[in-house]
mmCIF file of C-alpha atoms in Angstrom:
data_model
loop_
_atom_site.group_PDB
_atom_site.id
_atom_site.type_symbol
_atom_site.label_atom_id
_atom_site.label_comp_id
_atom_site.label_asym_id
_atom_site.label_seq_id
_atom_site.Cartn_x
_atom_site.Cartn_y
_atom_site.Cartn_z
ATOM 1 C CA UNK A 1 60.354 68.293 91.329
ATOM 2 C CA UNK A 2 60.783 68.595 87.541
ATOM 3 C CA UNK A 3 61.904 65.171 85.459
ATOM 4 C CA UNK A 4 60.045 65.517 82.274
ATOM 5 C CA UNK A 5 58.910 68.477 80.323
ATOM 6 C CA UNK A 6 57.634 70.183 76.950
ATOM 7 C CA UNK A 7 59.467 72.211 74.080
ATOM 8 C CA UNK A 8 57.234 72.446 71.433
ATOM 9 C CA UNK A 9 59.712 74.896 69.156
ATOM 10 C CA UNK A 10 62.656 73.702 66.996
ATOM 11 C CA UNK A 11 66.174 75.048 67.955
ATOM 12 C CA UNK A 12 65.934 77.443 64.791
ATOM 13 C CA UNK A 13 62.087 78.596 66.371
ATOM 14 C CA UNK A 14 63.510 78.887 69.463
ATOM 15 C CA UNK A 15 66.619 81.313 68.328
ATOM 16 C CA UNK A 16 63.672 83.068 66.687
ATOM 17 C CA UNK A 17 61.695 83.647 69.418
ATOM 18 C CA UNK A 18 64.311 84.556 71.980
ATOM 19 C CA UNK A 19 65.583 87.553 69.719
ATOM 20 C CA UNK A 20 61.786 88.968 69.430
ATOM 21 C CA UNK A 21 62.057 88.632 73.070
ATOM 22 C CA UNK A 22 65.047 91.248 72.479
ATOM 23 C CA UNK A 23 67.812 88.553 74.128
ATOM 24 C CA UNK A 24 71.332 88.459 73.134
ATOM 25 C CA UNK A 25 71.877 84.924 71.540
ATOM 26 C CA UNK A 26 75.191 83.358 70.756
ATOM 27 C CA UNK A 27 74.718 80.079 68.910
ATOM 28 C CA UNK A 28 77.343 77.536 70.270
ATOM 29 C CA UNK A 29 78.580 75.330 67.799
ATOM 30 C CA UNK A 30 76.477 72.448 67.423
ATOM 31 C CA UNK A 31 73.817 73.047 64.953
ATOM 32 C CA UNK A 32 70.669 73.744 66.498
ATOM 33 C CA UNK A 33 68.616 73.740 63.606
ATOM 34 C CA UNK A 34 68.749 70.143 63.749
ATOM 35 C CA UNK A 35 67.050 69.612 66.657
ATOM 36 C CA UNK A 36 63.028 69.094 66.569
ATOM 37 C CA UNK A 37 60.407 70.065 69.126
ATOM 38 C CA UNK A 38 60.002 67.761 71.733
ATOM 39 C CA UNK A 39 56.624 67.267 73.914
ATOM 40 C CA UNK A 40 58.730 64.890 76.296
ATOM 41 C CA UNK A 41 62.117 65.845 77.323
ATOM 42 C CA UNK A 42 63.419 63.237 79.866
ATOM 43 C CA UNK A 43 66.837 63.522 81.662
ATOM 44 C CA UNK A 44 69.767 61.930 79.970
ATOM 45 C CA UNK A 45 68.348 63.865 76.399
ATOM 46 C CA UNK A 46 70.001 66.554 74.794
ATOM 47 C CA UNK A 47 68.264 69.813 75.816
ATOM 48 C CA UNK A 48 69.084 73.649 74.734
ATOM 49 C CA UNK A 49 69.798 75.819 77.734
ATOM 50 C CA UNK A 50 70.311 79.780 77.777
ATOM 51 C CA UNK A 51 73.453 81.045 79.430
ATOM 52 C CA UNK A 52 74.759 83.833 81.465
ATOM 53 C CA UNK A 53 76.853 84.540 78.765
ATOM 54 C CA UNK A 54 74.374 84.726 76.285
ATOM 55 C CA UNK A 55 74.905 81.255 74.702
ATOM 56 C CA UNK A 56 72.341 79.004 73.576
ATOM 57 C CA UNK A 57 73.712 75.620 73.368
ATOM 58 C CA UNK A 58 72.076 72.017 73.408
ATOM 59 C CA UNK A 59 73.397 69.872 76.235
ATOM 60 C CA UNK A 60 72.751 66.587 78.297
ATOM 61 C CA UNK A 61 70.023 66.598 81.001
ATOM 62 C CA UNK A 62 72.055 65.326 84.013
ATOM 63 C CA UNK A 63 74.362 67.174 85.397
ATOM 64 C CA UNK A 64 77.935 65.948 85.449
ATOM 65 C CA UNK A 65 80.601 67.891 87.298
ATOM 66 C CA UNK A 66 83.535 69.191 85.398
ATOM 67 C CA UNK A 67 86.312 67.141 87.949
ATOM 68 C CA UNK A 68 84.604 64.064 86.560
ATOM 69 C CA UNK A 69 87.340 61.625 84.685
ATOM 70 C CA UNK A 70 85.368 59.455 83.042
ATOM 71 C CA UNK A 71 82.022 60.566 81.715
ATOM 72 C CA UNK A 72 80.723 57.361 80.670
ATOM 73 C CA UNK A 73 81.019 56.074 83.922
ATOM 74 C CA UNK A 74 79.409 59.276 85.190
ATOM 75 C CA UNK A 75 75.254 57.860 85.743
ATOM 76 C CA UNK A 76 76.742 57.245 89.217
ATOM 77 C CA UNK A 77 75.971 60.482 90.106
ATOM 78 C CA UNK A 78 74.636 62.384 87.023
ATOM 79 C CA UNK A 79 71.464 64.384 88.734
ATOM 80 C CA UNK A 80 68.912 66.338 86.914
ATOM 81 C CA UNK A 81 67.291 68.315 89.770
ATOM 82 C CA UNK A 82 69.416 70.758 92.530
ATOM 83 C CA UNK A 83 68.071 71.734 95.489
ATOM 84 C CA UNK A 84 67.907 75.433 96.466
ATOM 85 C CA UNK A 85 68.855 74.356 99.840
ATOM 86 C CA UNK A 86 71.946 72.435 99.280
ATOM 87 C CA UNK A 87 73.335 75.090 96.530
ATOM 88 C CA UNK A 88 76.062 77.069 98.946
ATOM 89 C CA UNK A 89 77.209 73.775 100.525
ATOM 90 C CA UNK A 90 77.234 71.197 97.888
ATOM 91 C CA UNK A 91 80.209 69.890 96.291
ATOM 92 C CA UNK A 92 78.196 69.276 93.313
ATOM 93 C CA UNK A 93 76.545 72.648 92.864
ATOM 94 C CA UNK A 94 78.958 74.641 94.703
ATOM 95 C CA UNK A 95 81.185 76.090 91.937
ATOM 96 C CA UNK A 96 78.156 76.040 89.090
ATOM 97 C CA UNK A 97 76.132 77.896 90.945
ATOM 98 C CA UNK A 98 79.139 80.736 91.559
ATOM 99 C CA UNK A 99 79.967 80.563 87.605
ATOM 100 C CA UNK A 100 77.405 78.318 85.726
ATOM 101 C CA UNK A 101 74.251 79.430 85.951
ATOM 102 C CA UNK A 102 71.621 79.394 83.048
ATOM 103 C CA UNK A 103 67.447 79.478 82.300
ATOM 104 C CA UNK A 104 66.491 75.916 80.828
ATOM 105 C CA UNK A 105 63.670 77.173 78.335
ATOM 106 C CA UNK A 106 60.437 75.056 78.007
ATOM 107 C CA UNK A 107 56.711 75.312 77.110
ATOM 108 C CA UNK A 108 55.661 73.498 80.400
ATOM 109 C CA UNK A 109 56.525 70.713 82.513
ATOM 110 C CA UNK A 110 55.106 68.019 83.801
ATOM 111 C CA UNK A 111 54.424 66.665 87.389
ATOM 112 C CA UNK A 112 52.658 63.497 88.861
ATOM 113 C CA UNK A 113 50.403 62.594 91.537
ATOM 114 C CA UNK A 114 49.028 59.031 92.463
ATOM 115 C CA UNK A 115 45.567 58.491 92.271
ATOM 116 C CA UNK A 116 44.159 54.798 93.036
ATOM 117 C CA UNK A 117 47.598 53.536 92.731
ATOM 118 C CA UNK A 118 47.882 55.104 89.089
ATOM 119 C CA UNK A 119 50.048 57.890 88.428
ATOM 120 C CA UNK A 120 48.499 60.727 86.795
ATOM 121 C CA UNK A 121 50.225 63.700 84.753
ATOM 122 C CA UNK A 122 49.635 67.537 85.149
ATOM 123 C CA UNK A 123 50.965 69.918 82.577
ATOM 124 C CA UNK A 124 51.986 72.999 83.938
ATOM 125 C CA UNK A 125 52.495 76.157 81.716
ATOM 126 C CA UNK A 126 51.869 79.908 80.973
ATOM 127 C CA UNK A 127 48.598 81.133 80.025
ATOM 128 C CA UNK A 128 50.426 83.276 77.318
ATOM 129 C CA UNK A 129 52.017 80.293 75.889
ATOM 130 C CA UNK A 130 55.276 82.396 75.774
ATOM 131 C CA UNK A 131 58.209 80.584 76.374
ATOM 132 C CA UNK A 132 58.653 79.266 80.407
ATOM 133 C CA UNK A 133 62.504 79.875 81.879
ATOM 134 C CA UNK A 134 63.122 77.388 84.578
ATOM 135 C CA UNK A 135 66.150 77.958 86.877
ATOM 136 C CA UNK A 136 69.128 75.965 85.945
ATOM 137 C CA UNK A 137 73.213 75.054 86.289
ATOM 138 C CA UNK A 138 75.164 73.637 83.830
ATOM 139 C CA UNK A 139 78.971 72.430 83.920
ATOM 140 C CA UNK A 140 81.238 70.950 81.173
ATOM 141 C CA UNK A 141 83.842 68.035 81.348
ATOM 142 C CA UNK A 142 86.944 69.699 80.014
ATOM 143 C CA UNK A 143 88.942 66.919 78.146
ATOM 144 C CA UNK A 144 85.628 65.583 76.857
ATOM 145 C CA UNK A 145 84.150 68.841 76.101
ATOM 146 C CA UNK A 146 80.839 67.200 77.748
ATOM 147 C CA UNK A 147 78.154 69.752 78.792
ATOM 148 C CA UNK A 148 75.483 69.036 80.988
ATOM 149 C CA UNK A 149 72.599 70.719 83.128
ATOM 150 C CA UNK A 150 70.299 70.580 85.942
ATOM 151 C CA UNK A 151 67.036 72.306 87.302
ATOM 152 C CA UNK A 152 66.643 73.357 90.238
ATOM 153 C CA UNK A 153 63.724 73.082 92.679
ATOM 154 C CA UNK A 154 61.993 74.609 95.637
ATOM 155 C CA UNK A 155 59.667 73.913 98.247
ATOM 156 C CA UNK A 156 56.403 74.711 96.177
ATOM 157 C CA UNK A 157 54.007 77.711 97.286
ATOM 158 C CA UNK A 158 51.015 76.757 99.258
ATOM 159 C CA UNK A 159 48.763 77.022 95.745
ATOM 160 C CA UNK A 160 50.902 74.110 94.171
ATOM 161 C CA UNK A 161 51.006 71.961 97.250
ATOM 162 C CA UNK A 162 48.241 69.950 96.233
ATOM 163 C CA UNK A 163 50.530 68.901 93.123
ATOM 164 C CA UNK A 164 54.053 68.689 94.463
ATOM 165 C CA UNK A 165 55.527 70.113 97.436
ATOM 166 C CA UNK A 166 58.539 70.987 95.323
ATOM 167 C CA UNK A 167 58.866 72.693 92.078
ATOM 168 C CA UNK A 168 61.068 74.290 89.665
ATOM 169 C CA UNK A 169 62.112 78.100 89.756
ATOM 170 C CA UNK A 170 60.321 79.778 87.150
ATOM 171 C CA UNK A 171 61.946 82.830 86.417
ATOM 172 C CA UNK A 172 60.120 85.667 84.557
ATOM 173 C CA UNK A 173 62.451 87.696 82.068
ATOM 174 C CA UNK A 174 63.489 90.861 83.105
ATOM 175 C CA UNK A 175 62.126 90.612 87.036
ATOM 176 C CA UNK A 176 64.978 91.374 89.504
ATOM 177 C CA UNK A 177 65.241 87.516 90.217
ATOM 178 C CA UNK A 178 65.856 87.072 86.365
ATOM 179 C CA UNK A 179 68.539 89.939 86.670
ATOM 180 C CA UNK A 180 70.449 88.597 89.454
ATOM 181 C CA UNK A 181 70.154 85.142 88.454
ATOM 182 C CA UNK A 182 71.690 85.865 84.970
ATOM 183 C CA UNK A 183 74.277 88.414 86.004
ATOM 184 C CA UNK A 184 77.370 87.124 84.841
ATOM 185 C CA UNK A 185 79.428 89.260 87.094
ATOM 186 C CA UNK A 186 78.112 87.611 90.180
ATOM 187 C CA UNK A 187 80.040 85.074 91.547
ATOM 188 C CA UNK A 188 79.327 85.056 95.681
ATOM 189 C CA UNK A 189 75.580 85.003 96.976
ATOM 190 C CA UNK A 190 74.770 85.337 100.799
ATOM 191 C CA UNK A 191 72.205 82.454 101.842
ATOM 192 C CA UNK A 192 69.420 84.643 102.660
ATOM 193 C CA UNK A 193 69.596 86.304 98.980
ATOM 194 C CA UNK A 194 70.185 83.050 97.070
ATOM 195 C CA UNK A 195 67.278 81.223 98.897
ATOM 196 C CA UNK A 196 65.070 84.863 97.812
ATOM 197 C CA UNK A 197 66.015 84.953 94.313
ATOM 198 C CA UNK A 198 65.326 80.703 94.141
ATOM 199 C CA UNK A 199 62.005 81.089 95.831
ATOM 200 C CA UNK A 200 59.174 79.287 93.819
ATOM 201 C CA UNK A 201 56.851 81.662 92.955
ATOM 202 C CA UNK A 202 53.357 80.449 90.408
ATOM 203 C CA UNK A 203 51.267 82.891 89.766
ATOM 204 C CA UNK A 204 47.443 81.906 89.069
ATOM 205 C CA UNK A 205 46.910 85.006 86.423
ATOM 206 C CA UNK A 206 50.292 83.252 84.781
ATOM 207 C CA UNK A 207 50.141 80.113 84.903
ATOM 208 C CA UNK A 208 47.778 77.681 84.168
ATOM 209 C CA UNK A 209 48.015 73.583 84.847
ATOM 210 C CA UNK A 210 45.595 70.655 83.580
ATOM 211 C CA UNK A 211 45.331 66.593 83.375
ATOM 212 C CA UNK A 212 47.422 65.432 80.364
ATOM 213 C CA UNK A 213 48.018 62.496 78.610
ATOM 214 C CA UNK A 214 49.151 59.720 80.588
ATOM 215 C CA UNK A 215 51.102 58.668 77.536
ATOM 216 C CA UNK A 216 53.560 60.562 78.663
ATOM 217 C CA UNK A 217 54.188 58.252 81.251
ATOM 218 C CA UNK A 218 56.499 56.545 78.602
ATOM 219 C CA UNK A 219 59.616 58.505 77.276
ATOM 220 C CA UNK A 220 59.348 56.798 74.082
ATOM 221 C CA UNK A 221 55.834 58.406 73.364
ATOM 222 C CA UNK A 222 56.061 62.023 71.662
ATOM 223 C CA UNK A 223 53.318 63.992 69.799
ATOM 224 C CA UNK A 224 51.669 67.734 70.366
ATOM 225 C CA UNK A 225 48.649 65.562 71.759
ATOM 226 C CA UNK A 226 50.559 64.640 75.197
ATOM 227 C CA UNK A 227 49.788 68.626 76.278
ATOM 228 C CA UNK A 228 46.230 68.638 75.434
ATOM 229 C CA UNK A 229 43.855 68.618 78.590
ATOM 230 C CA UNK A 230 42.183 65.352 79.485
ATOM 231 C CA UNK A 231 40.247 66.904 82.128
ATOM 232 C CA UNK A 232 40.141 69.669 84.586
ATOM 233 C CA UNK A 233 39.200 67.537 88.028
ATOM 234 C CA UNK A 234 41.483 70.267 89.976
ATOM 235 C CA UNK A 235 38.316 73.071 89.306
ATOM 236 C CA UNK A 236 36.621 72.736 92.645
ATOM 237 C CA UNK A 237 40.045 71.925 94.604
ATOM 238 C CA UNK A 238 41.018 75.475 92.880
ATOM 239 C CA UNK A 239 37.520 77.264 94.257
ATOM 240 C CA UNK A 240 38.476 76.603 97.279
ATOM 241 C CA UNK A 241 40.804 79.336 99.824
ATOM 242 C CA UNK A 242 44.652 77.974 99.653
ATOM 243 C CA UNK A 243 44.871 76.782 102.932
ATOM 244 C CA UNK A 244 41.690 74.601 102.918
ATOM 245 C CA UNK A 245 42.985 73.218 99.475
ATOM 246 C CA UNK A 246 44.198 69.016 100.485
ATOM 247 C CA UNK A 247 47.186 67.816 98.772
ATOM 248 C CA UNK A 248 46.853 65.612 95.936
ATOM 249 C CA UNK A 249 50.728 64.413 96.330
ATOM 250 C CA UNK A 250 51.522 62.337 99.662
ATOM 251 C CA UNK A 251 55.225 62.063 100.993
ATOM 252 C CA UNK A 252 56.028 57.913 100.269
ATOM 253 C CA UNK A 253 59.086 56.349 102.831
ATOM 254 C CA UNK A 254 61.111 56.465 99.975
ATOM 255 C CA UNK A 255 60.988 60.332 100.177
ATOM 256 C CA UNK A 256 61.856 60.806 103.855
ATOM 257 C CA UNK A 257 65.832 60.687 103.811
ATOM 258 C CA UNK A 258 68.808 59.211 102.656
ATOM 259 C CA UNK A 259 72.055 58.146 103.649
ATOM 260 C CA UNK A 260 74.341 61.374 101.970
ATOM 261 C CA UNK A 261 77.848 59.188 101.746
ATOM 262 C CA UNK A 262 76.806 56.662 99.390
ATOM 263 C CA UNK A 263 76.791 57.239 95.482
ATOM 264 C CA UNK A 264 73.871 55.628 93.364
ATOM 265 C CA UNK A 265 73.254 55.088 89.483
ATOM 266 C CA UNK A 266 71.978 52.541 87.850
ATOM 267 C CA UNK A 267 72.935 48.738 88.242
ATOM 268 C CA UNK A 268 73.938 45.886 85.831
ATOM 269 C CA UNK A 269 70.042 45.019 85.202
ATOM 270 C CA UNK A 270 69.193 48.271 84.036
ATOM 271 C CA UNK A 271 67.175 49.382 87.221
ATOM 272 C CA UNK A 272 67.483 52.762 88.650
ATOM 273 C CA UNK A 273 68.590 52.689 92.039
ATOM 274 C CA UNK A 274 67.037 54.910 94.259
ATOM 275 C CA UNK A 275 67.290 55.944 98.025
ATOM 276 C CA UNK A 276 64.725 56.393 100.821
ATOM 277 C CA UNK A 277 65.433 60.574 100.309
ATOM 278 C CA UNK A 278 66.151 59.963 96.630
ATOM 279 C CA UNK A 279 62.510 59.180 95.505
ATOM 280 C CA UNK A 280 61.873 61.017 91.973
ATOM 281 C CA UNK A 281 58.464 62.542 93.420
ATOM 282 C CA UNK A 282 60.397 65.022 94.927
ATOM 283 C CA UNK A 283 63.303 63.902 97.980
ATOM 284 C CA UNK A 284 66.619 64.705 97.976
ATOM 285 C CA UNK A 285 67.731 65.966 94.336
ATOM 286 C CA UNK A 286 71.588 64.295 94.755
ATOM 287 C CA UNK A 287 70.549 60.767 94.996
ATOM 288 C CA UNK A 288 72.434 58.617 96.925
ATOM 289 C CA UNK A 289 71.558 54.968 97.510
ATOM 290 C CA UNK A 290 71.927 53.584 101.357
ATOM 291 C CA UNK A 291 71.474 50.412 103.306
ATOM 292 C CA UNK A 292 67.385 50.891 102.743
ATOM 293 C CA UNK A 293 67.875 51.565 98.780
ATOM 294 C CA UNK A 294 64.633 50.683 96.864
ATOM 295 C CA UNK A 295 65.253 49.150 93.182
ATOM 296 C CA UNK A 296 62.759 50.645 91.071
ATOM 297 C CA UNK A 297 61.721 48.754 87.187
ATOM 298 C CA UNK A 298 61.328 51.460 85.204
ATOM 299 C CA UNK A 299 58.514 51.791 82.071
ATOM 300 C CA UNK A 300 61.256 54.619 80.700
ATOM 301 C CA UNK A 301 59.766 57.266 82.402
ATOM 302 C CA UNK A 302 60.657 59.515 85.421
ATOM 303 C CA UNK A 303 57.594 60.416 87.265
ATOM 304 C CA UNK A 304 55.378 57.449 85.405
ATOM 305 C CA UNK A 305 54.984 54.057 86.311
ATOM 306 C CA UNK A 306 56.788 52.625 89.010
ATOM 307 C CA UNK A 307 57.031 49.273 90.272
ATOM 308 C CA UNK A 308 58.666 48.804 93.938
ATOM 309 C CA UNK A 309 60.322 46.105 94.518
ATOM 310 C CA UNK A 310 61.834 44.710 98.004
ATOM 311 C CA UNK A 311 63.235 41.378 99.306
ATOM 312 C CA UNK A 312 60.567 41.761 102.018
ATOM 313 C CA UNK A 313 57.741 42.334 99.798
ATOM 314 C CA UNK A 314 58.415 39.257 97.588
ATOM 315 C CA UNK A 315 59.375 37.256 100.701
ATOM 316 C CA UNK A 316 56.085 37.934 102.120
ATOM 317 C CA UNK A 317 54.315 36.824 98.686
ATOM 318 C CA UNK A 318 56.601 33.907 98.308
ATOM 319 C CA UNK A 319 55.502 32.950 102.203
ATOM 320 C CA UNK A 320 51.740 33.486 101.653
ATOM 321 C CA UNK A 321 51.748 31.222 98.100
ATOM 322 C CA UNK A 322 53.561 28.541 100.328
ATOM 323 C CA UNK A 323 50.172 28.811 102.769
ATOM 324 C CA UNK A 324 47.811 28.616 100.511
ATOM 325 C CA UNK A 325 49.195 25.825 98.573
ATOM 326 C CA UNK A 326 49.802 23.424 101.568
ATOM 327 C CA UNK A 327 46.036 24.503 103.421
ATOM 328 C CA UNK A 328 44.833 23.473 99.602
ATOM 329 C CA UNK A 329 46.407 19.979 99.868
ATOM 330 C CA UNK A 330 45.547 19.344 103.829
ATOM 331 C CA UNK A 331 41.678 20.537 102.967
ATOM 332 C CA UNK A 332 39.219 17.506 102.099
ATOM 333 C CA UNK A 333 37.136 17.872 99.199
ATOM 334 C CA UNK A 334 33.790 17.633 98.953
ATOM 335 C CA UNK A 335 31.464 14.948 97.251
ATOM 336 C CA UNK A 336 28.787 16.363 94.887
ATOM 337 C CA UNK A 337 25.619 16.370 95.987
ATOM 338 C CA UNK A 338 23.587 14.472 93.359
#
């Protein structure tokens, strides 16, 4: 799962450091150089991403497809994470992933896990500090000349279990992953050789992960001092062999499936509608919203604070206030004892 995440370069720094990195770099043209480093990236922002054609170009995080009529109307559907199972077979992803691929370039990323009912943020990133490429597809609106992206996510590898049992593709520049990925000649990909280039792969000499800020938890909140380590409590979890290590991150109900007919988005109140596979700790990445649809209250953040809300729950509280009240009245009260 990856809904929030660090670029701590300017779009000028970034064209900087991506031609010491010896890439070919065609600006698009919206002016990059007036976009700021960001230590909180959260879908719906504008974001730069790194085509196969050698284009860097800022665009929405949320992918809309390009037979879309209406983009305004388009949070129905708009999805910032693809799974690397549903690629081939998806509407959604189908064509992108045969012509519109891209690397989404970041310093790190974020991920959650629930600890005494508080959510808690990891920041994942390289040890180097070199710029991270996550896997991505992007898609454009024609007669809106919209652009848009996603990242896409795979199971995790048993050494990030204990964080997520998903995570995005990190690709490393210039491995044969990176090459096939960004070959802009390719346009078919047999299953077996799409799911092997889109395997999750986090390499403990590369990449390194601690507690952040949980300011992050809101999207308003920004600053170099959401990355910096609160503390390390993962140290003995990490001593351990992988497959004694526990997971940290527990599959909710809300992450088990979904009905795949219905679309979802957000409703007239402002909550984001969510299904039972649709959860943002890592279910299905198309969210659809069925018969068993939780409404979430957001605190602006994806992977932050979450409130769950059912009839049934506030039934049951409405029921048990009722109880109380009325055993209150029926109960005699006492005389003080002088």
């Amino acid at each position: 799962m990856c809904g929030r995440y660090a670029l701590n370069y300017s779009g000028e720094e970034l064209n900087q450091r991506l031609h010491q990195m010896n890439f070919e770099v065609q600006l698009s043209r919206d002016n990059i150089s007036g976009h700021e480093p960001s230590f909180n990236v959260a879908p719906t922002q504008d974001a730069p991403v790194y085509t196969t054609g050698h284009e860097l170009r800022y665009m929405k995080w949320g992918l809309v497809p390009q037979w879309t009529k209406d983009v305004s109307q388009a949070k129905l559907y708009k999805t910032f994470n693809a799974r690397t199972e549903s690629l081939g077979t998806s509407k959604m992803w189908k064509v992108p992933c045969q012509r519109k691929r891209c690397v989404v370039p970041v310093s790190g990323y974020y991920e959650w896990i629930t600890k005494n009912k508080t959510k808690v943020p990891y920041y994942v990133t390289r040890k180097d500090r070199q710029v991270m490429f996550l896997a991505g597809l992007w898609d454009r609106v024609p007669h809106e000349d919209f652009y848009s992206f996603t990242i896409i996510t795979s199971p995790a590898p048993p050494n990030m279990k204990w964080l997520h049992f998903r995570m995005p593709v990190i690709f490393t520049p210039g491995s044969k992953e990176w090459d096939a990925w960004m070959d802009d000649s390719k346009h078919e990909w047999a299953d077996k050789t799409l799911i092997e280039t889109l395997k999750a792969r986090c390499y403990e000499d590369v990449v390194e992960w601690w507690q952040a800020n949980s300011d992050v938890n809101k999207v308003s909140n920004n600053g170099s001092y959401l990355i910096e380590p609160v503390k390390k409590e993962e140290e003995e979890l990490l001593k351990k062999p992988v497959e004694e290590r526990e997971p940290l991150h527990k599959k909710q109900k809300s992450e088990i499936k979904a009905d795949p007919n219905v679309p979802s988005g957000v409703n007239k109140k402002g909550e984001l509608v969510i299904p039972e596979g649709g959860a943002l700790g890592g279910g299905k990445d198309e969210y659809h919203e069925g018969s068993s649809a939780k409404r979430v209250k957001r605190e602006g953040s994806f992977g932050g604070d979450d409130e769950h809300v059912t009839k049934k729950s506030k039934n049951e509280h409405t029921k048990g206030q009722a109880t109380i009240h009325s055993a209150l009245q029926r109960s005699p009260r006492k005389k003080q004892v002088k």
